[in-house]
Short mmCIF file of C-alpha atoms and ligand atoms in Angstrom, two decimals:
data_model
loop_
_atom_site.label_atom_id
_atom_site.label_comp_id
_atom_site.label_asym_id
_atom_site.label_seq_id
_atom_site.Cartn_x
_atom_site.Cartn_y
_atom_site.Cartn_z
CA UNK A 163 57.54 -43.62 20.94
CA UNK A 164 57.99 -45.37 17.47
CA UNK A 165 61.16 -47.18 16.57
CA UNK A 166 61.97 -48.99 13.31
CA UNK A 167 65.26 -50.89 13.32
CA UNK A 168 66.63 -52.17 10.01
CA UNK A 169 63.21 -53.14 8.93
CA UNK A 170 62.79 -54.99 5.58
CA UNK A 171 59.56 -55.98 3.96
CA UNK A 172 59.00 -58.34 0.94
CA UNK A 173 55.48 -58.79 -0.51
CA UNK A 174 54.79 -62.11 -2.07
CA UNK A 175 53.99 -60.67 -5.49
CA UNK A 176 52.46 -62.61 -8.35
CA UNK A 177 55.81 -62.98 -10.13
CA UNK A 178 58.03 -63.52 -7.07
CA UNK A 179 58.75 -61.42 -3.99
CA UNK A 180 58.61 -57.65 -4.20
CA UNK A 181 60.97 -55.90 -1.82
CA UNK A 182 59.14 -52.78 -0.73
CA UNK A 183 61.23 -51.68 2.19
CA UNK A 184 64.99 -52.49 2.65
CA UNK A 185 66.81 -51.75 5.90
CA UNK A 186 64.56 -48.79 6.92
CA UNK A 187 65.33 -47.26 10.28
CA UNK A 188 63.27 -44.44 11.76
CA UNK A 189 62.41 -43.06 15.12
CA UNK A 190 59.64 -40.74 16.07
CA UNK A 191 59.28 -39.26 19.52
CA UNK A 192 56.20 -39.03 21.70
CA UNK A 193 54.08 -36.08 20.68
CA UNK A 194 56.15 -35.54 17.56
CA UNK A 195 54.63 -34.66 14.23
CA UNK A 196 56.53 -36.64 11.57
CA UNK A 197 56.00 -36.51 7.90
CA UNK A 198 57.28 -39.04 5.45
CA UNK A 199 57.75 -37.99 1.80
CA UNK A 200 59.14 -39.95 -1.18
CA UNK A 201 58.57 -40.96 -4.77
CA UNK A 202 55.47 -42.87 -5.57
CA UNK A 203 55.63 -46.64 -4.85
CA UNK A 204 58.55 -46.35 -2.47
CA UNK A 205 56.82 -48.04 0.42
CA UNK A 206 55.27 -45.25 2.41
CA UNK A 207 51.95 -47.02 2.86
CA UNK A 208 53.79 -50.16 3.60
CA UNK A 209 55.59 -48.18 6.38
CA UNK A 210 52.32 -47.15 7.85
CA UNK A 211 51.08 -50.69 7.95
CA UNK A 212 54.16 -51.90 9.62
CA UNK A 213 53.94 -49.32 12.37
CA UNK A 214 50.25 -50.17 13.05
CA UNK A 215 51.09 -53.82 13.14
CA UNK A 216 48.86 -54.73 10.21
CA UNK A 217 51.74 -56.55 8.50
CA UNK A 218 54.84 -58.14 9.95
CA UNK A 219 58.33 -57.08 8.84
CA UNK A 220 60.32 -59.73 6.92
CA UNK A 221 63.24 -58.82 9.01
CA UNK A 222 64.17 -56.16 11.62
CA UNK A 223 62.05 -54.79 14.39
CA UNK A 224 59.16 -52.41 14.89
CA UNK A 225 58.37 -51.06 18.35
CA UNK A 226 55.77 -48.72 19.46
CA UNK A 227 55.54 -47.22 23.06
CA UNK A 228 58.56 -49.34 24.09
CA UNK A 229 56.90 -52.69 23.07
CA UNK A 230 57.74 -54.72 20.07
CA UNK A 231 54.84 -54.72 17.61
CA UNK A 232 53.65 -58.21 16.89
CA UNK A 233 49.98 -57.64 16.01
CA UNK A 234 47.67 -54.68 15.39
CA UNK A 235 48.68 -51.88 17.88
CA UNK A 236 45.03 -51.18 18.95
CA UNK A 237 45.67 -47.55 19.75
CA UNK A 238 46.14 -45.99 16.30
CA UNK A 239 43.69 -43.77 14.54
CA UNK A 240 44.01 -43.84 10.70
CA UNK A 241 42.79 -41.82 7.76
CA UNK A 242 43.42 -42.33 4.04
CA UNK A 243 43.11 -40.54 0.80
CA UNK A 244 39.64 -42.01 0.51
CA UNK A 245 37.33 -41.16 3.38
CA UNK A 246 35.97 -44.71 3.59
CA UNK A 247 32.84 -43.72 5.45
CA UNK A 248 30.02 -46.41 5.74
CA UNK A 249 27.11 -45.46 3.54
CA UNK A 250 24.49 -46.94 5.79
CA UNK A 251 25.54 -44.94 8.85
CA UNK A 252 25.05 -41.22 9.49
CA UNK A 253 28.14 -39.08 9.93
CA UNK A 254 27.75 -39.14 13.66
CA UNK A 255 27.47 -42.98 13.69
CA UNK A 256 30.43 -43.29 11.32
CA UNK A 257 32.55 -41.22 13.64
CA UNK A 258 31.35 -43.25 16.74
CA UNK A 259 32.54 -46.37 15.00
CA UNK A 260 35.98 -46.53 16.80
CA UNK A 261 34.29 -46.22 20.22
CA UNK A 262 32.43 -49.37 19.35
CA UNK A 263 35.60 -51.32 18.95
CA UNK A 264 38.26 -49.82 21.37
CA UNK A 265 38.24 -50.51 25.13
CA UNK A 266 37.29 -48.97 27.55
CA UNK A 267 34.70 -47.08 25.37
CA UNK A 268 33.34 -50.37 23.94
CA UNK A 269 32.15 -51.72 27.21
CA UNK A 270 30.37 -48.36 28.18
CA UNK A 271 29.08 -47.68 24.76
CA UNK A 272 25.45 -48.04 25.53
CA UNK A 273 25.54 -46.35 28.92
CA UNK A 274 27.52 -43.30 27.69
CA UNK A 275 26.18 -42.93 24.31
CA UNK A 276 24.93 -39.37 24.86
CA UNK A 277 28.17 -38.32 26.27
CA UNK A 278 29.95 -39.77 23.20
CA UNK A 279 27.49 -38.05 20.86
CA UNK A 280 28.32 -34.75 22.54
CA UNK A 281 31.96 -35.55 21.89
CA UNK A 282 31.33 -36.14 18.16
CA UNK A 283 29.33 -32.86 18.06
CA UNK A 284 32.38 -31.10 19.54
CA UNK A 285 34.72 -32.66 17.03
CA UNK A 286 32.43 -31.82 14.19
CA UNK A 287 32.42 -28.11 15.14
CA UNK A 288 36.28 -28.10 15.38
CA UNK A 289 36.46 -29.34 11.69
CA UNK A 290 33.67 -27.09 10.63
CA UNK A 291 30.93 -29.63 10.20
CA UNK A 292 28.60 -28.57 12.96
CA UNK A 293 24.98 -29.55 12.10
CA UNK A 294 25.91 -32.29 9.65
CA UNK A 295 25.90 -35.21 12.12
CA UNK A 296 22.62 -36.51 10.91
CA UNK A 297 23.46 -36.49 7.26
CA UNK A 298 24.56 -39.51 5.35
CA UNK A 299 28.06 -39.55 3.82
CA UNK A 300 26.76 -39.40 0.18
CA UNK A 301 25.01 -36.10 1.18
CA UNK A 302 28.51 -34.60 1.80
CA UNK A 303 31.11 -33.26 -0.54
CA UNK A 304 34.51 -34.90 -0.77
CA UNK A 305 36.05 -32.33 1.46
CA UNK A 306 33.38 -32.72 4.03
CA UNK A 307 33.74 -36.49 4.05
CA UNK A 308 37.38 -36.04 4.58
CA UNK A 309 36.70 -33.92 7.61
CA UNK A 310 34.42 -36.56 8.90
CA UNK A 311 37.04 -39.20 8.36
CA UNK A 312 39.51 -37.08 10.35
CA UNK A 313 37.00 -36.88 13.15
CA UNK A 314 36.58 -40.61 13.07
CA UNK A 315 40.36 -41.18 13.40
CA UNK A 316 40.42 -38.82 16.42
CA UNK A 317 37.26 -39.64 18.30
CA UNK A 318 39.02 -42.26 20.76
CA UNK A 319 41.84 -39.69 21.39
CA UNK A 320 44.47 -41.94 19.98
CA UNK A 321 47.98 -41.73 21.11
CA UNK A 322 49.11 -42.26 17.55
CA UNK A 323 47.57 -40.79 14.42
CA UNK A 324 48.45 -42.28 11.04
CA UNK A 325 47.61 -40.20 7.97
CA UNK A 326 48.23 -41.58 4.56
CA UNK A 327 47.75 -38.74 1.95
CA UNK A 328 44.61 -37.61 3.77
CA UNK A 329 44.25 -34.36 1.89
CA UNK A 330 45.57 -35.46 -1.53
CA UNK A 331 42.19 -35.46 -3.15
CA UNK A 332 41.09 -31.94 -2.08
CA UNK A 333 41.20 -28.66 -3.64
CA UNK A 334 43.93 -26.21 -2.46
CA UNK A 335 41.68 -23.99 -0.22
CA UNK A 336 40.11 -26.90 1.54
CA UNK A 337 43.39 -28.61 2.00
CA UNK A 338 44.98 -25.52 3.58
CA UNK A 339 41.94 -25.15 5.82
CA UNK A 340 42.36 -28.76 6.94
CA UNK A 341 46.06 -28.24 7.67
CA UNK A 342 45.00 -25.59 10.15
CA UNK A 343 42.41 -27.96 11.61
CA UNK A 344 44.91 -30.68 12.02
CA UNK A 345 47.46 -28.27 13.47
CA UNK A 346 45.12 -27.13 16.12
CA UNK A 347 43.81 -30.54 17.07
CA UNK A 348 47.34 -31.77 17.33
CA UNK A 349 48.41 -28.83 19.38
CA UNK A 350 45.48 -29.35 21.81
CA UNK A 351 45.69 -33.08 22.24
CA UNK A 352 49.41 -33.67 21.66
CA UNK A 353 49.41 -37.13 20.04
CA UNK A 354 52.13 -38.46 17.94
CA UNK A 355 51.49 -38.28 14.16
CA UNK A 356 52.94 -39.79 11.11
CA UNK A 357 51.78 -38.17 7.91
CA UNK A 358 52.53 -39.55 4.57
CA UNK A 359 52.16 -36.93 1.90
CA UNK A 360 53.28 -36.00 -1.72
CA UNK A 361 52.65 -32.26 -0.95
CA UNK A 362 56.03 -30.97 0.27
CA UNK A 363 54.45 -27.62 1.46
CA UNK A 364 52.02 -29.69 3.55
CA UNK A 365 54.92 -31.64 5.17
CA UNK A 366 56.94 -28.46 5.86
CA UNK A 367 54.00 -26.55 7.19
CA UNK A 368 52.75 -29.25 9.62
CA UNK A 369 55.73 -31.42 10.61
CA UNK A 370 58.56 -31.26 13.19
CA UNK A 371 60.58 -33.64 11.28
CA UNK A 372 60.50 -34.82 7.70
CA UNK A 373 61.86 -38.11 6.55
CA UNK A 374 62.69 -38.57 2.97
CA UNK A 375 62.55 -42.04 1.39
CA UNK A 376 64.53 -43.47 -1.48
CA UNK A 377 62.82 -45.13 -4.52
CA UNK A 378 61.76 -48.75 -4.03
CA UNK A 379 63.03 -50.66 -2.18
CA UNK A 380 62.48 -47.83 0.33
CA UNK A 381 64.95 -46.48 3.02
CA UNK A 382 65.02 -43.37 4.81
CA UNK A 383 67.76 -41.30 3.13
CA UNK A 384 67.45 -37.99 4.84
CA UNK A 385 65.79 -36.53 8.00
CA UNK A 386 65.12 -32.86 8.22
CA UNK A 387 64.17 -30.91 11.36
CA UNK A 388 61.64 -28.14 10.78
CA UNK A 389 62.01 -25.46 13.35
CA UNK A 390 59.59 -22.65 12.41
CA UNK A 391 58.02 -21.44 15.61
CA UNK A 392 54.77 -22.72 16.74
CA UNK A 393 51.93 -21.91 16.38
CA UNK A 394 52.55 -21.58 12.70
CA UNK A 395 50.29 -19.54 10.50
CA UNK A 396 49.76 -20.11 6.80
CA UNK A 397 51.86 -16.95 6.18
CA UNK A 398 54.90 -19.05 7.05
CA UNK A 399 54.60 -20.72 3.70
CA UNK A 400 55.79 -17.56 2.01
CA UNK A 401 58.85 -17.04 4.00
CA UNK A 402 62.17 -17.61 2.21
CA UNK A 403 63.34 -20.26 4.73
CA UNK A 404 60.12 -22.21 4.06
CA UNK A 405 60.48 -22.11 0.26
CA UNK A 406 64.11 -23.03 0.47
CA UNK A 407 63.36 -26.09 2.57
CA UNK A 408 60.64 -27.14 0.07
CA UNK A 409 63.16 -26.74 -2.71
CA UNK A 410 65.75 -28.81 -0.92
CA UNK A 411 63.18 -31.64 -0.48
CA UNK A 412 62.14 -31.37 -3.98
CA UNK A 413 65.59 -31.75 -5.34
CA UNK A 414 66.20 -34.79 -3.05
CA UNK A 415 63.18 -36.62 -4.41
CA UNK A 416 64.00 -35.75 -7.99
CA UNK A 417 67.44 -37.17 -7.34
CA UNK A 418 66.24 -40.47 -5.90
CA UNK A 419 63.62 -40.80 -8.64
CA UNK A 420 66.42 -40.67 -11.23
CA UNK A 421 68.67 -43.07 -9.36
CA UNK B 11 -0.60 -37.34 -18.42
CA UNK B 12 2.58 -39.31 -19.24
CA UNK B 13 3.16 -40.27 -15.69
CA UNK B 14 -0.32 -41.74 -15.20
CA UNK B 15 0.01 -43.43 -18.57
CA UNK B 16 3.22 -45.01 -17.36
CA UNK B 17 1.51 -46.37 -14.30
CA UNK B 18 -1.47 -47.71 -16.28
CA UNK B 19 0.62 -49.07 -19.07
CA UNK B 20 1.20 -52.58 -17.77
CA UNK B 21 -2.51 -53.04 -17.13
CA UNK B 22 -3.49 -51.62 -20.42
CA UNK B 23 -1.06 -54.04 -22.07
CA UNK B 24 -2.53 -57.08 -20.22
CA UNK B 25 -6.11 -56.06 -21.22
CA UNK B 26 -5.06 -55.64 -24.87
CA UNK B 27 -3.26 -58.89 -24.98
CA UNK B 28 -6.39 -60.76 -23.60
CA UNK B 29 -8.59 -58.97 -26.02
CA UNK B 30 -6.30 -59.85 -29.00
CA UNK B 31 -6.12 -63.48 -27.79
CA UNK B 32 -9.89 -63.64 -27.40
CA UNK B 33 -10.47 -62.19 -30.81
CA UNK B 34 -7.97 -64.37 -32.55
CA UNK B 35 -9.49 -67.50 -30.96
CA UNK B 36 -12.91 -66.49 -32.11
CA UNK B 37 -12.07 -65.28 -35.61
CA UNK B 38 -9.75 -68.33 -36.38
CA UNK B 39 -11.96 -70.76 -34.61
CA UNK B 40 -8.92 -72.22 -32.74
CA UNK B 41 -10.09 -75.49 -31.11
CA UNK B 42 -10.11 -75.35 -27.32
CA UNK B 43 -7.72 -78.31 -27.03
CA UNK B 44 -5.10 -76.29 -28.82
CA UNK B 45 -5.50 -72.81 -27.27
CA UNK B 46 -8.56 -71.98 -25.22
CA UNK B 47 -9.89 -68.38 -25.46
CA UNK B 48 -9.62 -66.31 -22.29
CA UNK B 49 -13.37 -66.46 -21.73
CA UNK B 50 -13.13 -70.31 -21.73
CA UNK B 51 -10.27 -70.13 -19.32
CA UNK B 52 -12.27 -67.81 -17.18
CA UNK B 53 -15.03 -70.42 -17.18
CA UNK B 54 -12.63 -73.01 -16.01
CA UNK B 55 -11.63 -70.73 -13.19
CA UNK B 56 -15.22 -70.52 -12.07
CA UNK B 57 -15.83 -74.17 -12.34
CA UNK B 58 -12.60 -75.46 -10.62
CA UNK B 59 -12.28 -72.49 -8.27
CA UNK B 60 -12.04 -74.75 -5.17
CA UNK B 61 -9.26 -77.05 -6.43
CA UNK B 62 -7.31 -74.15 -8.03
CA UNK B 63 -7.25 -72.21 -4.80
CA UNK B 64 -6.26 -75.22 -2.68
CA UNK B 65 -3.62 -76.37 -5.07
CA UNK B 66 -2.25 -72.84 -5.27
CA UNK B 67 -2.01 -72.72 -1.68
CA UNK B 68 -0.01 -76.03 -1.52
CA UNK B 69 2.41 -74.57 -4.26
CA UNK B 70 2.71 -71.41 -2.35
CA UNK B 71 3.66 -72.82 0.99
CA UNK B 72 6.05 -75.43 -0.54
CA UNK B 73 7.75 -72.67 -2.46
CA UNK B 74 8.02 -70.56 0.62
CA UNK B 75 9.33 -73.47 2.74
CA UNK B 76 12.00 -74.22 0.11
CA UNK B 77 12.73 -70.57 -0.16
CA UNK B 78 12.90 -70.19 3.67
CA UNK B 79 15.43 -73.15 3.85
CA UNK B 80 17.52 -71.67 1.13
CA UNK B 81 17.61 -68.12 2.78
CA UNK B 82 18.69 -69.66 6.14
CA UNK B 83 21.25 -72.03 4.51
CA UNK B 84 22.36 -69.58 1.88
CA UNK B 85 22.93 -66.85 4.39
CA UNK B 86 24.87 -69.16 6.62
CA UNK B 87 27.04 -70.62 3.88
CA UNK B 88 27.51 -67.15 2.32
CA UNK B 89 28.90 -65.91 5.67
CA UNK B 90 31.18 -68.95 5.98
CA UNK B 91 32.56 -68.65 2.45
CA UNK B 92 32.91 -64.90 2.58
CA UNK B 93 34.70 -65.08 5.93
CA UNK B 94 38.10 -65.39 4.53
CA UNK B 95 39.47 -65.06 1.00
CA UNK B 96 41.15 -68.44 1.23
CA UNK B 97 37.64 -70.12 1.86
CA UNK B 98 36.22 -67.94 -0.81
CA UNK B 99 38.84 -69.11 -3.42
CA UNK B 100 38.66 -72.74 -2.46
CA UNK B 101 34.93 -72.99 -2.30
CA UNK B 102 33.94 -70.99 -5.35
CA UNK B 103 34.82 -73.64 -8.02
CA UNK B 104 33.00 -76.31 -5.91
CA UNK B 105 29.93 -74.16 -5.81
CA UNK B 106 29.98 -73.54 -9.54
CA UNK B 107 30.31 -77.13 -10.22
CA UNK B 108 27.41 -77.97 -8.02
CA UNK B 109 25.34 -75.18 -9.52
CA UNK B 110 25.90 -76.41 -13.10
CA UNK B 111 23.99 -79.69 -12.30
CA UNK B 112 20.51 -79.26 -13.69
CA UNK B 113 18.47 -79.62 -10.43
CA UNK B 114 15.55 -81.20 -12.26
CA UNK B 115 17.68 -84.20 -12.72
CA UNK B 116 17.85 -84.63 -8.88
CA UNK B 117 14.01 -84.82 -8.61
CA UNK B 118 13.79 -88.52 -9.31
CA UNK B 119 16.43 -89.18 -6.72
CA UNK B 120 14.51 -87.03 -4.15
CA UNK B 121 11.36 -89.11 -4.86
CA UNK B 122 13.13 -92.31 -4.25
CA UNK B 123 14.37 -91.00 -0.95
CA UNK B 124 11.25 -89.13 0.31
CA UNK B 125 8.33 -90.54 -1.74
CA UNK B 126 5.92 -88.67 -3.82
CA UNK B 127 4.54 -85.37 -2.10
CA UNK B 128 5.54 -82.06 -0.83
CA UNK B 129 8.95 -83.01 0.49
CA UNK B 130 10.74 -83.51 -2.83
CA UNK B 131 9.03 -80.18 -4.07
CA UNK B 132 10.46 -78.29 -1.04
CA UNK B 133 13.91 -79.69 -1.50
CA UNK B 134 13.93 -79.11 -5.21
CA UNK B 135 12.97 -75.49 -4.61
CA UNK B 136 15.67 -75.28 -1.92
CA UNK B 137 18.41 -76.88 -4.00
CA UNK B 138 17.78 -74.74 -7.09
CA UNK B 139 17.54 -71.35 -5.25
CA UNK B 140 20.12 -71.23 -2.55
CA UNK B 141 23.07 -70.75 -4.93
CA UNK B 142 22.58 -67.13 -5.80
CA UNK B 143 22.12 -66.23 -2.02
CA UNK B 144 25.46 -67.83 -1.21
CA UNK B 145 27.26 -66.17 -4.08
CA UNK B 146 25.79 -62.68 -3.34
CA UNK B 147 26.51 -62.77 0.48
CA UNK B 148 29.95 -64.10 0.03
CA UNK B 149 30.85 -61.54 -2.68
CA UNK B 150 29.43 -58.73 -0.44
CA UNK B 151 31.73 -59.84 2.50
CA UNK B 152 34.83 -60.67 0.43
CA UNK B 153 34.81 -57.27 -1.31
CA UNK B 154 35.23 -55.08 1.82
CA UNK B 155 37.58 -52.26 1.01
CA UNK B 156 40.90 -53.08 2.34
CA UNK B 157 41.50 -49.67 3.75
CA UNK B 158 38.21 -49.85 5.85
CA UNK B 159 39.49 -53.07 7.26
CA UNK B 160 42.81 -51.56 8.11
CA UNK B 161 41.12 -48.71 9.98
CA UNK B 162 39.33 -51.14 12.14
CA UNK B 163 42.07 -53.58 12.73
CA UNK B 164 44.53 -50.82 13.69
CA UNK B 165 41.89 -50.12 16.41
CA UNK B 166 42.19 -53.70 17.60
CA UNK B 167 39.06 -55.11 15.94
CA UNK B 168 38.67 -58.83 15.63
CA UNK B 169 37.57 -60.44 12.46
CA UNK B 170 34.19 -60.88 14.06
CA UNK B 171 34.03 -57.19 14.71
CA UNK B 172 34.92 -56.23 11.07
CA UNK B 173 32.20 -58.63 9.94
CA UNK B 174 29.58 -57.23 12.30
CA UNK B 175 30.33 -53.58 11.76
CA UNK B 176 31.21 -53.62 7.99
CA UNK B 177 30.84 -57.04 6.23
CA UNK B 178 27.41 -57.96 7.16
CA UNK B 179 25.72 -54.54 6.68
CA UNK B 180 27.63 -54.13 3.46
CA UNK B 181 26.44 -57.52 2.09
CA UNK B 182 22.78 -56.81 2.89
CA UNK B 183 21.97 -55.18 -0.37
CA UNK B 184 23.59 -58.12 -2.17
CA UNK B 185 21.60 -60.55 -0.05
CA UNK B 186 18.22 -58.81 -0.49
CA UNK B 187 18.95 -58.40 -4.26
CA UNK B 188 19.59 -62.16 -4.58
CA UNK B 189 16.21 -62.83 -2.90
CA UNK B 190 14.29 -61.79 -6.11
CA UNK B 191 16.28 -64.28 -8.10
CA UNK B 192 16.06 -67.04 -5.39
CA UNK B 193 12.27 -66.75 -5.00
CA UNK B 194 11.68 -67.09 -8.83
CA UNK B 195 14.00 -70.14 -8.84
CA UNK B 196 12.38 -71.68 -5.98
CA UNK B 197 8.92 -71.33 -7.55
CA UNK B 198 10.38 -72.98 -10.74
CA UNK B 199 11.73 -75.84 -8.64
CA UNK B 200 8.49 -76.43 -6.79
CA UNK B 201 6.33 -76.45 -9.90
CA UNK B 202 8.72 -78.81 -11.89
CA UNK B 203 8.82 -81.20 -8.95
CA UNK B 204 4.99 -81.07 -8.65
CA UNK B 205 4.58 -81.85 -12.24
CA UNK B 206 6.81 -84.88 -12.03
CA UNK B 207 6.04 -86.27 -8.56
CA UNK B 208 3.32 -84.98 -6.50
CA UNK B 209 -0.38 -85.47 -5.68
CA UNK B 210 -1.26 -81.82 -5.06
CA UNK B 211 -0.04 -78.36 -6.14
CA UNK B 212 -0.66 -76.38 -9.24
CA UNK B 213 1.97 -78.29 -11.16
CA UNK B 214 0.15 -81.57 -10.38
CA UNK B 215 -3.19 -79.95 -11.18
CA UNK B 216 -1.84 -78.96 -14.63
CA UNK B 217 -0.29 -82.21 -15.50
CA UNK B 218 -3.38 -84.05 -14.54
CA UNK B 219 -5.68 -81.73 -16.59
CA UNK B 220 -3.24 -82.05 -19.49
CA UNK B 221 -3.52 -85.86 -19.32
CA UNK B 222 -7.23 -85.37 -19.48
CA UNK B 223 -7.17 -82.94 -22.34
CA UNK B 224 -8.75 -80.29 -20.17
CA UNK B 225 -6.90 -77.46 -21.79
CA UNK B 226 -8.88 -74.64 -20.25
CA UNK B 227 -7.83 -75.83 -16.76
CA UNK B 228 -4.34 -76.22 -17.77
CA UNK B 229 -4.38 -72.62 -18.83
CA UNK B 230 -6.20 -71.50 -15.62
CA UNK B 231 -3.36 -73.12 -13.73
CA UNK B 232 -0.74 -71.32 -15.84
CA UNK B 233 -2.53 -67.95 -15.09
CA UNK B 234 -2.70 -68.98 -11.42
CA UNK B 235 0.99 -69.54 -11.53
CA UNK B 236 1.82 -66.26 -13.20
CA UNK B 237 -0.28 -64.49 -10.52
CA UNK B 238 1.45 -66.22 -7.64
CA UNK B 239 4.94 -65.57 -9.18
CA UNK B 240 4.38 -61.89 -9.69
CA UNK B 241 3.07 -61.58 -6.05
CA UNK B 242 6.20 -63.28 -4.56
CA UNK B 243 8.54 -61.38 -6.82
CA UNK B 244 6.87 -58.12 -5.81
CA UNK B 245 7.00 -59.01 -2.17
CA UNK B 246 10.76 -59.62 -2.25
CA UNK B 247 11.37 -56.53 -4.34
CA UNK B 248 9.48 -54.44 -1.75
CA UNK B 249 11.52 -55.96 1.07
CA UNK B 250 14.68 -55.17 -0.77
CA UNK B 251 13.67 -51.46 -1.17
CA UNK B 252 12.57 -51.36 2.49
CA UNK B 253 15.72 -53.05 3.98
CA UNK B 254 18.59 -51.43 1.91
CA UNK B 255 17.24 -48.04 0.87
CA UNK B 256 20.63 -46.60 1.53
CA UNK B 257 22.25 -48.64 -1.18
CA UNK B 258 19.84 -47.17 -3.78
CA UNK B 259 20.00 -43.57 -2.33
CA UNK B 260 23.82 -43.52 -2.16
CA UNK B 261 24.17 -44.26 -5.80
CA UNK B 262 23.27 -40.75 -7.08
CA UNK B 263 19.69 -39.63 -6.47
CA UNK B 264 19.78 -36.29 -7.92
CA UNK B 265 16.30 -36.75 -9.33
CA UNK B 266 14.54 -36.94 -5.97
N1 ATP C 655 49.95 -56.45 -1.52
C1 ATP C 655 51.04 -56.21 -2.34
N2 ATP C 655 51.58 -57.19 -3.07
C2 ATP C 655 52.64 -56.99 -3.76
N3 ATP C 655 53.35 -55.89 -3.92
C3 ATP C 655 52.81 -54.85 -3.21
C4 ATP C 655 51.68 -54.97 -2.39
N4 ATP C 655 51.51 -53.71 -1.81
C5 ATP C 655 52.42 -52.93 -2.25
N5 ATP C 655 53.34 -53.56 -3.08
C6 ATP C 655 54.40 -53.00 -3.75
O1 ATP C 655 55.25 -52.44 -2.74
C7 ATP C 655 55.71 -51.18 -3.13
C8 ATP C 655 55.38 -50.17 -2.16
O2 ATP C 655 53.98 -49.91 -1.98
P1 ATP C 655 53.35 -48.73 -1.17
O3 ATP C 655 51.93 -48.89 -1.33
O4 ATP C 655 53.95 -48.84 0.25
O5 ATP C 655 53.86 -47.50 -1.95
P2 ATP C 655 53.61 -46.04 -1.42
O6 ATP C 655 54.96 -45.44 -1.26
O7 ATP C 655 52.49 -45.80 -0.51
O8 ATP C 655 53.10 -45.41 -2.94
P3 ATP C 655 52.20 -44.16 -3.27
O9 ATP C 655 52.96 -42.93 -2.91
O10 ATP C 655 51.93 -44.33 -4.73
O11 ATP C 655 50.90 -44.36 -2.42
C9 ATP C 655 55.15 -50.90 -4.48
O12 ATP C 655 56.18 -50.91 -5.47
C10 ATP C 655 54.10 -51.89 -4.73
O13 ATP C 655 54.18 -52.35 -6.05
MG1 MG C 656 50.53 -45.13 -0.70
#
C-alpha cells in the first residue's frame, strides 16, 4: 500500500537547509497497522506529510496504492495532537467536513445529507459521544474533542488513516479508552493506519509493525513485528512479552538519542 | 441595584456633564462666542432644526456610501492579500506605506478632480477607512492553523475549498471587528472633507456657522455629529455580535 524508497527531505530553514529525513525506506501493507516511534524532532511528522503528498521529497520516491505520489493523495484521513475543530460548526458539522470535500460524497452532499448525518451519529456512538452532535467544540472537554476529531478522520471511510500523536494530550484513562475505540474501528473497517506516537505501550498495543527512527536526520533503523493475538484486550499490556518489547524499543530510542 | 446603576450610569454621566456645563457658563458668565451654554445650544437646535436635519442626512449618506465602498473593496483586497503568504508578505509593506499618508492631504487633490461636493467626501471616507478592513481580513486568512489546512489538503481540497470552508468563516470575526474602526474613520473622513470642500453636510454647516460667529450652531452641529457617530458605531457593534457570536462564546463564557 505504502512504499518509501530512499526518501530524503531537506527543509529550507532560515539558516540554510535542514535535513529532516535522509534515505528513509519503509513499506506498509494494505490493511496494516503501522506505528512509527523515534526521538523528538527526528522527522516523524515530516514522514506523515510525505506519505499524504503534502510535501514532495527532495530525493527518492513515495508511492501509495501502487502510484507514485506527486500531490495530495486525496484519500487520507488525518488526526493530530490538537483536535483542530472549527469553532463555528457544531460537532456534527465538523465531522461532516470531509464529505463536503471528497468525491463522490461532495456531489451528493445536499441530496444525502440526512443519510450522512445518520452516519455521523453512528460514529459518535462508537466513540462514546452519542447525543453531543449538536454541541459546539468549545462545549466539549479535550478528550471529547479528540474523539470528534477521530470521527472526522474516519467519516469518509478512508483507505489510509494518518495519526500524528492523536492521544498525546489526554489522560491515561481516556487514552486507553480511545486505544480500544481505534482498535475496534480498525478491525471493523480494515483500513491502513500509520500512527506516530511517543507512547511505546500505545504502539505495541495497537500496531502490527513498529518502525523505529533514528535522531535527525531520520532513517528507519529497526522494524519490529508485534504478534500478539487479535483482538487484543488491555490485559495484554501486563504480559511479560509485552513489557519486554516495550523495553527493547525504549533502549533503542535511548541509544539513538545519545548517538 | 448595582446592575441597574451600571446601565443608567452613562446617561447619568451625560446629564451631570450638561448640568455642570450649564452652571459653569452661567456662574462665570462665559460669552456665547467662546462657549455657549447647553440651553443656548438647545435653542440653536430649535431654530435651525431644518438645516441640521437635512445636513445630518447628507453627512450620514456620504459616510455610508464611503463606508460601503470600503467594505466592498476592503473585503475583496483582504481576500486577495490573504490568499497566499507570498502576496501577504509582498503587499503588506506597500499597504503600510499607503496608510501612513495623512488622507486629509488628499482632499484638495480630490476636489481638483471631482469638484466641490459629495464625491470628495465619499472618496475621503473610503480612502481613510478601507485599510483596517483589508488588514483584518487578510490576517484572518493568513493565520489559518497549518494542521487544519493539512487535514483538508490530504482530502484533496483545493485552495478555494480551504478558503471557503475555513479561511473565510475564520476571518469573519476579524472583518466585523474592523467595521467598528472603519465606520468611525469613514465618519471622520466625511466630516473633514465637508469642512474643507462641500456645500452641504454637517461639516459644511459648522464651518459656515463658525465663519459667521454663530457659536451655538457650531456646537449644535457638534452634538449632532456625536449623536450620529454613536448610532453608527452601535449599529456595527450590534452587527458584529450578531454575525460572529461563536467567536465571543468560544473564548470562555463560564459567566453565562
Ligand atoms: N517548516 C520547516 N522548516 C524548517 N525546518 C523544519 C520545518 N518543519 C520541521 N523542520 C525540522 O525538521 C525536523 C523534523 O521535524 P518533524 O516535525 O518531522 O519532527 P517530529 O519527529 O514530528 O518531532 P516531534 O516528535 O517533536 O513531533 C525538525 O528538526 C525540525 O526542526
Ligand atoms: Mg511531530
